[in-house]
PDB file of C-alpha atoms in Angstrom:
ATOM      1  CA  UNK A  92       0.000   0.000   0.000  1.00 58.00           C
ATOM      2  CA  UNK A  93       2.858   2.380   0.898  1.00 58.00           C
ATOM      3  CA  UNK A  94       4.556   1.474  -2.393  1.00 57.00           C
ATOM      4  CA  UNK A  95       1.506   2.444  -4.464  1.00 55.00           C
ATOM      5  CA  UNK A  96       0.991   5.674  -2.501  1.00 56.00           C
ATOM      6  CA  UNK A  97       4.659   6.614  -2.974  1.00 62.00           C
ATOM      7  CA  UNK A  98       4.411   5.840  -6.695  1.00 61.00           C
ATOM      8  CA  UNK A  99       1.310   8.012  -7.096  1.00 58.00           C
ATOM      9  CA  UNK A 100       2.925  10.890  -5.207  1.00 61.00           C
ATOM     10  CA  UNK A 101       6.024  10.603  -7.406  1.00 65.00           C
ATOM     11  CA  UNK A 102       3.808  10.734 -10.498  1.00 63.00           C
ATOM     12  CA  UNK A 103       2.303  13.985  -9.216  1.00 63.00           C
ATOM     13  CA  UNK A 104       5.807  15.344  -8.581  1.00 60.00           C
ATOM     14  CA  UNK A 105       6.944  14.300 -12.063  1.00 63.00           C
ATOM     15  CA  UNK A 106       3.868  15.898 -13.598  1.00 59.00           C
ATOM     16  CA  UNK A 107       4.649  19.075 -11.668  1.00 57.00           C
ATOM     17  CA  UNK A 108       8.245  19.022 -12.918  1.00 56.00           C
ATOM     18  CA  UNK A 109       7.038  18.648 -16.499  1.00 56.00           C
ATOM     19  CA  UNK A 110       4.701  21.595 -16.046  1.00 51.00           C
ATOM     20  CA  UNK A 111       7.525  23.727 -14.639  1.00 49.00           C
ATOM     21  CA  UNK A 112       9.717  22.709 -17.572  1.00 46.00           C
ATOM     22  CA  UNK A 113       7.069  24.039 -19.935  1.00 45.00           C
ATOM     23  CA  UNK A 114       6.810  27.279 -17.892  1.00 42.00           C
ATOM     24  CA  UNK A 115       3.370  26.418 -16.540  1.00 45.00           C
ATOM     25  CA  UNK A 116       2.378  26.507 -12.883  1.00 56.00           C
ATOM     26  CA  UNK A 117       0.811  23.211 -11.811  1.00 79.00           C
ATOM     27  CA  UNK A 118      -2.174  24.192  -9.704  1.00 85.00           C
ATOM     28  CA  UNK A 119      -3.293  20.571  -9.308  1.00 86.00           C
ATOM     29  CA  UNK A 120      -0.092  19.690  -7.469  1.00 89.00           C
ATOM     30  CA  UNK A 121      -0.607  22.600  -5.052  1.00 92.00           C
ATOM     31  CA  UNK A 122      -4.191  21.486  -4.407  1.00 93.00           C
ATOM     32  CA  UNK A 123      -2.881  17.965  -3.780  1.00 92.00           C
ATOM     33  CA  UNK A 124      -0.371  19.220  -1.202  1.00 94.00           C
ATOM     34  CA  UNK A 125      -3.073  21.282   0.523  1.00 95.00           C
ATOM     35  CA  UNK A 126      -5.422  18.297   0.804  1.00 95.00           C
ATOM     36  CA  UNK A 127      -2.682  15.987   2.144  1.00 95.00           C
ATOM     37  CA  UNK A 128      -1.534  18.603   4.661  1.00 97.00           C
ATOM     38  CA  UNK A 129      -5.112  19.106   5.860  1.00 96.00           C
ATOM     39  CA  UNK A 130      -5.641  15.357   6.196  1.00 96.00           C
ATOM     40  CA  UNK A 131      -2.464  14.872   8.219  1.00 96.00           C
ATOM     41  CA  UNK A 132      -3.372  17.712  10.588  1.00 97.00           C
ATOM     42  CA  UNK A 133      -6.963  16.522  11.057  1.00 96.00           C
ATOM     43  CA  UNK A 134      -6.151  12.838  11.543  1.00 96.00           C
ATOM     44  CA  UNK A 135      -3.076  13.602  13.654  1.00 96.00           C
ATOM     45  CA  UNK A 136      -5.161  15.768  15.970  1.00 96.00           C
ATOM     46  CA  UNK A 137      -7.779  13.027  16.317  1.00 95.00           C
ATOM     47  CA  UNK A 138      -5.150  10.438  17.176  1.00 95.00           C
ATOM     48  CA  UNK A 139      -3.564  12.825  19.666  1.00 96.00           C
ATOM     49  CA  UNK A 140      -6.897  13.334  21.452  1.00 96.00           C
ATOM     50  CA  UNK A 141      -7.492   9.568  21.542  1.00 94.00           C
ATOM     51  CA  UNK A 142      -4.010   9.096  23.011  1.00 94.00           C
ATOM     52  CA  UNK A 143      -4.373  11.610  25.871  1.00 94.00           C
ATOM     53  CA  UNK A 144      -7.942  10.540  26.740  1.00 93.00           C
ATOM     54  CA  UNK A 145      -8.697   7.824  29.274  1.00 91.00           C
ATOM     55  CA  UNK A 146      -8.695   4.440  27.597  1.00 90.00           C
ATOM     56  CA  UNK A 147     -12.204   3.109  27.045  1.00 91.00           C
ATOM     57  CA  UNK A 148     -13.910   1.055  24.363  1.00 92.00           C
ATOM     58  CA  UNK A 149     -15.262   4.301  22.913  1.00 94.00           C
ATOM     59  CA  UNK A 150     -11.731   5.509  22.041  1.00 95.00           C
ATOM     60  CA  UNK A 151     -11.597   3.057  19.150  1.00 96.00           C
ATOM     61  CA  UNK A 152     -14.493   4.848  17.453  1.00 96.00           C
ATOM     62  CA  UNK A 153     -12.649   8.145  16.747  1.00 95.00           C
ATOM     63  CA  UNK A 154      -9.429   6.264  15.948  1.00 96.00           C
ATOM     64  CA  UNK A 155     -11.056   4.014  13.338  1.00 96.00           C
ATOM     65  CA  UNK A 156     -13.155   6.822  11.879  1.00 96.00           C
ATOM     66  CA  UNK A 157     -10.113   9.093  11.560  1.00 95.00           C
ATOM     67  CA  UNK A 158      -8.267   6.346   9.683  1.00 95.00           C
ATOM     68  CA  UNK A 159     -11.334   5.734   7.523  1.00 95.00           C
ATOM     69  CA  UNK A 160     -11.568   9.428   6.639  1.00 95.00           C
ATOM     70  CA  UNK A 161      -7.871   9.565   5.759  1.00 95.00           C
ATOM     71  CA  UNK A 162      -8.002   6.481   3.544  1.00 94.00           C
ATOM     72  CA  UNK A 163     -11.322   7.205   1.821  1.00 94.00           C
ATOM     73  CA  UNK A 164     -10.343  10.799   1.016  1.00 95.00           C
ATOM     74  CA  UNK A 165      -6.934   9.719  -0.270  1.00 92.00           C
ATOM     75  CA  UNK A 166      -8.656   6.987  -2.275  1.00 90.00           C
ATOM     76  CA  UNK A 167     -10.695   9.675  -4.011  1.00 91.00           C
ATOM     77  CA  UNK A 168      -7.817  12.084  -4.588  1.00 91.00           C
ATOM     78  CA  UNK A 169      -5.670   9.524  -6.439  1.00 87.00           C
ATOM     79  CA  UNK A 170      -8.243   9.153  -9.217  1.00 84.00           C
ATOM     80  CA  UNK A 171      -8.862  12.835  -9.812  1.00 81.00           C
ATOM     81  CA  UNK A 172      -5.961  13.556 -12.162  1.00 77.00           C
ATOM     82  CA  UNK A 173      -5.088  10.149 -13.594  1.00 76.00           C
ATOM     83  CA  UNK A 174      -4.582  10.652 -17.331  1.00 75.00           C
ATOM     84  CA  UNK A 175      -2.424   7.939 -18.876  1.00 79.00           C
ATOM     85  CA  UNK A 176      -3.774   4.418 -19.228  1.00 80.00           C
ATOM     86  CA  UNK A 177      -1.126   2.873 -16.960  1.00 82.00           C
ATOM     87  CA  UNK A 178      -1.602   5.664 -14.439  1.00 83.00           C
ATOM     88  CA  UNK A 179      -5.373   5.143 -14.463  1.00 82.00           C
ATOM     89  CA  UNK A 180      -4.943   1.411 -13.863  1.00 84.00           C
ATOM     90  CA  UNK A 181      -2.677   1.957 -10.836  1.00 87.00           C
ATOM     91  CA  UNK A 182      -4.904   4.711  -9.464  1.00 87.00           C
ATOM     92  CA  UNK A 183      -8.015   2.549  -9.859  1.00 87.00           C
ATOM     93  CA  UNK A 184      -6.351  -0.363  -8.048  1.00 90.00           C
ATOM     94  CA  UNK A 185      -5.289   1.952  -5.229  1.00 90.00           C
ATOM     95  CA  UNK A 186      -8.797   3.486  -5.136  1.00 90.00           C
ATOM     96  CA  UNK A 187     -10.478   0.067  -4.776  1.00 89.00           C
ATOM     97  CA  UNK A 188      -8.004  -1.045  -2.120  1.00 91.00           C
ATOM     98  CA  UNK A 189      -8.415   2.161  -0.107  1.00 92.00           C
ATOM     99  CA  UNK A 190     -12.211   2.099  -0.221  1.00 91.00           C
ATOM    100  CA  UNK A 191     -12.370  -1.544   0.913  1.00 91.00           C
ATOM    101  CA  UNK A 192      -9.991  -0.876   3.814  1.00 94.00           C
ATOM    102  CA  UNK A 193     -11.879   2.266   4.798  1.00 94.00           C
ATOM    103  CA  UNK A 194     -15.170   0.334   4.716  1.00 91.00           C
ATOM    104  CA  UNK A 195     -13.706  -2.205   7.160  1.00 94.00           C
ATOM    105  CA  UNK A 196     -12.680   0.647   9.490  1.00 96.00           C
ATOM    106  CA  UNK A 197     -16.127   2.200   9.068  1.00 94.00           C
ATOM    107  CA  UNK A 198     -17.972  -1.007   9.955  1.00 94.00           C
ATOM    108  CA  UNK A 199     -15.809  -1.726  13.025  1.00 96.00           C
ATOM    109  CA  UNK A 200     -16.055   1.907  14.151  1.00 95.00           C
ATOM    110  CA  UNK A 201     -19.836   1.791  13.748  1.00 95.00           C
ATOM    111  CA  UNK A 202     -20.090  -1.459  15.733  1.00 95.00           C
ATOM    112  CA  UNK A 203     -17.926   0.003  18.518  1.00 95.00           C
ATOM    113  CA  UNK A 204     -20.069   3.114  19.016  1.00 94.00           C
ATOM    114  CA  UNK A 205     -23.339   1.183  18.667  1.00 94.00           C
ATOM    115  CA  UNK A 206     -22.263  -1.407  21.243  1.00 95.00           C
ATOM    116  CA  UNK A 207     -20.865   1.268  23.557  1.00 93.00           C
ATOM    117  CA  UNK A 208     -24.165   3.134  23.579  1.00 91.00           C
ATOM    118  CA  UNK A 209     -26.159  -0.083  23.982  1.00 93.00           C
ATOM    119  CA  UNK A 210     -24.317  -1.236  27.123  1.00 92.00           C
ATOM    120  CA  UNK A 211     -24.740   2.238  28.622  1.00 89.00           C
ATOM    121  CA  UNK A 212     -28.413   2.429  27.695  1.00 89.00           C
ATOM    122  CA  UNK A 213     -27.858   5.649  25.719  1.00 88.00           C
ATOM    123  CA  UNK A 214     -30.175   6.788  22.931  1.00 88.00           C
ATOM    124  CA  UNK A 215     -28.975   5.991  19.420  1.00 88.00           C
ATOM    125  CA  UNK A 216     -28.850   8.582  16.606  1.00 90.00           C
ATOM    126  CA  UNK A 217     -29.697  11.502  18.852  1.00 90.00           C
ATOM    127  CA  UNK A 218     -27.118  14.020  17.589  1.00 92.00           C
ATOM    128  CA  UNK A 219     -26.564  15.483  14.129  1.00 93.00           C
ATOM    129  CA  UNK A 220     -23.201  13.732  14.064  1.00 94.00           C
ATOM    130  CA  UNK A 221     -24.843  10.336  14.586  1.00 93.00           C
ATOM    131  CA  UNK A 222     -27.627  10.946  12.065  1.00 94.00           C
ATOM    132  CA  UNK A 223     -25.332  12.251   9.328  1.00 95.00           C
ATOM    133  CA  UNK A 224     -22.864   9.465  10.082  1.00 94.00           C
ATOM    134  CA  UNK A 225     -25.569   6.817   9.642  1.00 94.00           C
ATOM    135  CA  UNK A 226     -26.603   8.295   6.282  1.00 95.00           C
ATOM    136  CA  UNK A 227     -22.950   8.402   5.163  1.00 95.00           C
ATOM    137  CA  UNK A 228     -22.523   4.773   6.275  1.00 94.00           C
ATOM    138  CA  UNK A 229     -25.503   3.595   4.204  1.00 95.00           C
ATOM    139  CA  UNK A 230     -24.488   5.621   1.136  1.00 94.00           C
ATOM    140  CA  UNK A 231     -20.912   4.313   1.471  1.00 94.00           C
ATOM    141  CA  UNK A 232     -22.068   0.699   1.273  1.00 93.00           C
ATOM    142  CA  UNK A 233     -24.295   1.438  -1.738  1.00 93.00           C
ATOM    143  CA  UNK A 234     -21.448   3.324  -3.415  1.00 92.00           C
ATOM    144  CA  UNK A 235     -19.035   0.441  -2.843  1.00 90.00           C
ATOM    145  CA  UNK A 236     -21.490  -2.120  -4.240  1.00 90.00           C
ATOM    146  CA  UNK A 237     -22.083  -0.050  -7.388  1.00 90.00           C
ATOM    147  CA  UNK A 238     -18.339   0.504  -7.779  1.00 89.00           C
ATOM    148  CA  UNK A 239     -17.669  -3.232  -7.581  1.00 87.00           C
ATOM    149  CA  UNK A 240     -20.455  -3.874 -10.081  1.00 88.00           C
ATOM    150  CA  UNK A 241     -19.011  -1.337 -12.534  1.00 87.00           C
ATOM    151  CA  UNK A 242     -15.523  -2.822 -12.193  1.00 84.00           C
ATOM    152  CA  UNK A 243     -16.044  -6.570 -11.879  1.00 85.00           C
ATOM    153  CA  UNK A 244     -19.605  -7.199 -13.126  1.00 85.00           C
ATOM    154  CA  UNK A 245     -20.242  -4.749 -15.999  1.00 83.00           C
ATOM    155  CA  UNK A 246     -22.457  -7.379 -17.650  1.00 81.00           C
ATOM    156  CA  UNK A 247     -25.099  -6.586 -15.018  1.00 79.00           C
ATOM    157  CA  UNK A 248     -25.316  -3.115 -16.549  1.00 77.00           C
ATOM    158  CA  UNK A 249     -25.354  -4.254 -20.161  1.00 78.00           C
ATOM    159  CA  UNK A 250     -21.650  -4.736 -20.802  1.00 79.00           C
ATOM    160  CA  UNK A 251     -18.468  -2.683 -20.498  1.00 77.00           C
ATOM    161  CA  UNK A 252     -19.402  -0.062 -23.093  1.00 77.00           C
ATOM    162  CA  UNK A 253     -22.832   0.593 -21.562  1.00 75.00           C
ATOM    163  CA  UNK A 254     -21.575   0.500 -17.989  1.00 77.00           C
ATOM    164  CA  UNK A 255     -19.115   3.318 -18.689  1.00 77.00           C
ATOM    165  CA  UNK A 256     -21.963   5.820 -18.971  1.00 81.00           C
ATOM    166  CA  UNK A 257     -22.621   5.242 -15.269  1.00 82.00           C
ATOM    167  CA  UNK A 258     -19.074   6.251 -14.294  1.00 84.00           C
ATOM    168  CA  UNK A 259     -19.972   9.934 -14.017  1.00 85.00           C
ATOM    169  CA  UNK A 260     -22.906   9.097 -11.733  1.00 86.00           C
ATOM    170  CA  UNK A 261     -20.602   6.962  -9.592  1.00 88.00           C
ATOM    171  CA  UNK A 262     -18.109   9.836  -9.359  1.00 89.00           C
ATOM    172  CA  UNK A 263     -20.820  12.341  -8.463  1.00 90.00           C
ATOM    173  CA  UNK A 264     -22.296  10.053  -5.802  1.00 91.00           C
ATOM    174  CA  UNK A 265     -18.784   9.484  -4.480  1.00 92.00           C
ATOM    175  CA  UNK A 266     -18.247  13.221  -3.968  1.00 93.00           C
ATOM    176  CA  UNK A 267     -21.649  13.507  -2.299  1.00 94.00           C
ATOM    177  CA  UNK A 268     -20.758  10.619   0.007  1.00 94.00           C
ATOM    178  CA  UNK A 269     -17.363  12.165   0.773  1.00 94.00           C
ATOM    179  CA  UNK A 270     -19.160  15.415   1.622  1.00 95.00           C
ATOM    180  CA  UNK A 271     -21.446  13.536   4.036  1.00 95.00           C
ATOM    181  CA  UNK A 272     -18.417  11.875   5.645  1.00 95.00           C
ATOM    182  CA  UNK A 273     -16.724  15.207   6.195  1.00 95.00           C
ATOM    183  CA  UNK A 274     -19.958  16.830   7.377  1.00 96.00           C
ATOM    184  CA  UNK A 275     -20.180  14.087   9.991  1.00 95.00           C
ATOM    185  CA  UNK A 276     -16.514  14.707  10.852  1.00 95.00           C
ATOM    186  CA  UNK A 277     -17.163  18.438  11.262  1.00 94.00           C
ATOM    187  CA  UNK A 278     -20.080  17.842  13.644  1.00 95.00           C
ATOM    188  CA  UNK A 279     -17.928  15.410  15.637  1.00 94.00           C
ATOM    189  CA  UNK A 280     -15.515  18.238  16.518  1.00 94.00           C
ATOM    190  CA  UNK A 281     -18.295  19.788  18.624  1.00 92.00           C
ATOM    191  CA  UNK A 282     -18.961  16.599  20.585  1.00 92.00           C
ATOM    192  CA  UNK A 283     -18.512  16.825  24.378  1.00 91.00           C
ATOM    193  CA  UNK A 284     -15.800  14.161  24.377  1.00 93.00           C
ATOM    194  CA  UNK A 285     -13.727  16.126  21.861  1.00 94.00           C
ATOM    195  CA  UNK A 286     -14.159  19.575  23.436  1.00 93.00           C
ATOM    196  CA  UNK A 287     -13.352  18.113  26.862  1.00 92.00           C
ATOM    197  CA  UNK A 288      -9.859  17.093  25.727  1.00 93.00           C
ATOM    198  CA  UNK A 289      -9.161  19.653  23.001  1.00 93.00           C
ATOM    199  CA  UNK A 290     -10.451  23.212  22.694  1.00 89.00           C
ATOM    200  CA  UNK A 291      -8.341  24.564  19.838  1.00 91.00           C
ATOM    201  CA  UNK A 292     -11.205  24.888  17.370  1.00 91.00           C
ATOM    202  CA  UNK A 293      -9.115  26.785  14.834  1.00 94.00           C
ATOM    203  CA  UNK A 294      -7.187  23.561  14.128  1.00 95.00           C
ATOM    204  CA  UNK A 295     -10.370  21.899  12.838  1.00 95.00           C
ATOM    205  CA  UNK A 296     -11.296  24.929  10.729  1.00 95.00           C
ATOM    206  CA  UNK A 297      -7.798  25.196   9.280  1.00 96.00           C
ATOM    207  CA  UNK A 298      -7.332  21.497   8.468  1.00 96.00           C
ATOM    208  CA  UNK A 299     -10.815  20.937   7.037  1.00 94.00           C
ATOM    209  CA  UNK A 300     -10.520  24.169   5.048  1.00 95.00           C
ATOM    210  CA  UNK A 301      -7.302  22.924   3.434  1.00 96.00           C
ATOM    211  CA  UNK A 302      -8.950  19.605   2.562  1.00 95.00           C
ATOM    212  CA  UNK A 303     -12.017  21.244   1.018  1.00 94.00           C
ATOM    213  CA  UNK A 304      -9.891  23.597  -1.100  1.00 95.00           C
ATOM    214  CA  UNK A 305      -7.540  20.780  -2.110  1.00 94.00           C
ATOM    215  CA  UNK A 306     -10.203  18.250  -3.102  1.00 93.00           C
ATOM    216  CA  UNK A 307     -12.529  20.690  -4.890  1.00 92.00           C
ATOM    217  CA  UNK A 308      -9.586  22.299  -6.656  1.00 91.00           C
ATOM    218  CA  UNK A 309      -8.650  18.974  -8.273  1.00 89.00           C
ATOM    219  CA  UNK A 310     -12.159  18.056  -9.443  1.00 88.00           C
ATOM    220  CA  UNK A 311     -12.666  17.858 -13.177  1.00 83.00           C
ATOM    221  CA  UNK A 312     -16.346  18.764 -13.358  1.00 81.00           C
ATOM    222  CA  UNK A 313     -16.560  17.589 -16.953  1.00 78.00           C
ATOM    223  CA  UNK A 314     -16.122  14.017 -15.682  1.00 76.00           C
ATOM    224  CA  UNK A 315     -19.144  14.249 -13.398  1.00 73.00           C
ATOM    225  CA  UNK A 316     -21.367  16.514 -15.476  1.00 66.00           C
ATOM    226  CA  UNK A 317     -24.915  15.297 -15.911  1.00 57.00           C
ATOM    227  CA  UNK A 318     -25.785  18.165 -18.223  1.00 53.00           C
ATOM    228  CA  UNK A 319     -24.041  20.087 -21.010  1.00 51.00           C
ATOM    229  CA  UNK A 320     -22.507  22.724 -18.739  1.00 45.00           C
ATOM    230  CA  UNK A 321     -18.725  22.565 -19.022  1.00 48.00           C
ATOM    231  CA  UNK A 322     -16.557  23.857 -16.220  1.00 45.00           C
ATOM    232  CA  UNK A 323     -13.344  23.096 -14.425  1.00 47.00           C
ATOM    233  CA  UNK A 324     -12.704  24.657 -11.015  1.00 43.00           C
ATOM    234  CA  UNK A 325      -8.947  24.408 -11.337  1.00 44.00           C
ATOM    235  CA  UNK A 326      -9.010  26.667 -14.402  1.00 44.00           C
ATOM    236  CA  UNK A 327     -11.121  29.437 -12.845  1.00 41.00           C
ATOM    237  CA  UNK A 328      -8.155  31.250 -11.348  1.00 45.00           C
ATOM    238  CA  UNK A 329      -4.734  31.580 -12.928  1.00 49.00           C
ATOM    239  CA  UNK A 330      -2.507  31.715  -9.877  1.00 44.00           C
ATOM    240  CA  UNK A 331       0.586  32.433 -11.965  1.00 43.00           C
ATOM    241  CA  UNK A 332      -0.367  36.086 -12.287  1.00 49.00           C
ATOM    242  CA  UNK A 333       0.087  36.465  -8.529  1.00 46.00           C
ATOM    243  CA  UNK A 334       3.516  34.788  -8.459  1.00 46.00           C
ATOM    244  CA  UNK A 335       6.219  37.209  -9.620  1.00 49.00           C
ATOM    245  CA  UNK A 336       8.721  34.535 -10.664  1.00 46.00           C
ATOM    246  CA  UNK A 337       6.239  32.830 -12.990  1.00 43.00           C
ATOM    247  CA  UNK A 338       4.775  36.110 -14.197  1.00 47.00           C
ATOM    248  CA  UNK A 339       8.283  37.296 -15.080  1.00 51.00           C
ATOM    249  CA  UNK A 340       8.954  33.998 -16.887  1.00 48.00           C
ATOM    250  CA  UNK A 341       5.810  34.368 -18.981  1.00 49.00           C
ATOM    251  CA  UNK A 342       6.662  37.964 -19.867  1.00 52.00           C
ATOM    252  CA  UNK A 343      10.182  36.955 -20.846  1.00 50.00           C
ATOM    253  CA  UNK A 344       8.901  34.080 -22.981  1.00 48.00           C
ATOM    254  CA  UNK A 345       6.391  36.379 -24.648  1.00 49.00           C
ATOM    255  CA  UNK A 346       9.134  38.926 -25.395  1.00 48.00           C
ATOM    256  CA  UNK A 347      11.380  36.199 -26.862  1.00 45.00           C
ATOM    257  CA  UNK A 348       8.513  34.958 -28.998  1.00 42.00           C
ATOM    258  CA  UNK A 349       7.882  38.482 -30.301  1.00 47.00           C
ATOM    259  CA  UNK A 350      11.578  38.867 -31.181  1.00 41.00           C
ATOM    260  CA  UNK A 351      11.568  35.569 -33.067  1.00 39.00           C
ATOM    261  CA  UNK A 352       8.454  36.584 -34.981  1.00 43.00           C
ATOM    262  CA  UNK A 353      10.139  39.828 -36.003  1.00 48.00           C
TER     263      UNK A 353
END
């Protein structure tokens, strides 16, 4: 798993180097770094809280859910900018592996919190965190089943060629499910157990903000469009105009081109 992750990161670095060689600023690579940084801060903070808290059965719930969030988000990110056939194949394998592992963490984490509440006689699904988490759990299972059907049993959908038209719906549902997962994660930061051990709320805002910017910035909306509207978030803003070194490069290149044309 570490090997595949390292390989995918190196591919992003190589792609960034190629873009720099052609005097273009790779915004996708920056968005990737932002999302990874946000994930590490969020998950690291969760694990830190679980470490300093008194050991109870409940502690395994935030630990497993933090790992699930890390893996499922990373499993989505790796597919966003896969272009070459070989790159797509590796990214798809990593995506399937990550989603299966994250589902295992999700199921165990769900069982832990359900059992913990049952033995204490607490009410189930009382908070927004619990309700949103349950919805995300159900959608996750449905999403995984449809993903497996598209990959391994395309004949159920009329064959490989016909099943491909459902890819964009699978991607869109995946982003919706990821949004539900993170919405549940956001509401969890206001839980009594969390605020009791950690009151630096800006950490949650900062880390989740980085993840949202990073993930949305890498989305190719044309791959999930269900209408004829064409857009691509990563092309809305040309960050190179705000970076003097790249702006100077572009001006120099333009001047050289004008000289050659003369």
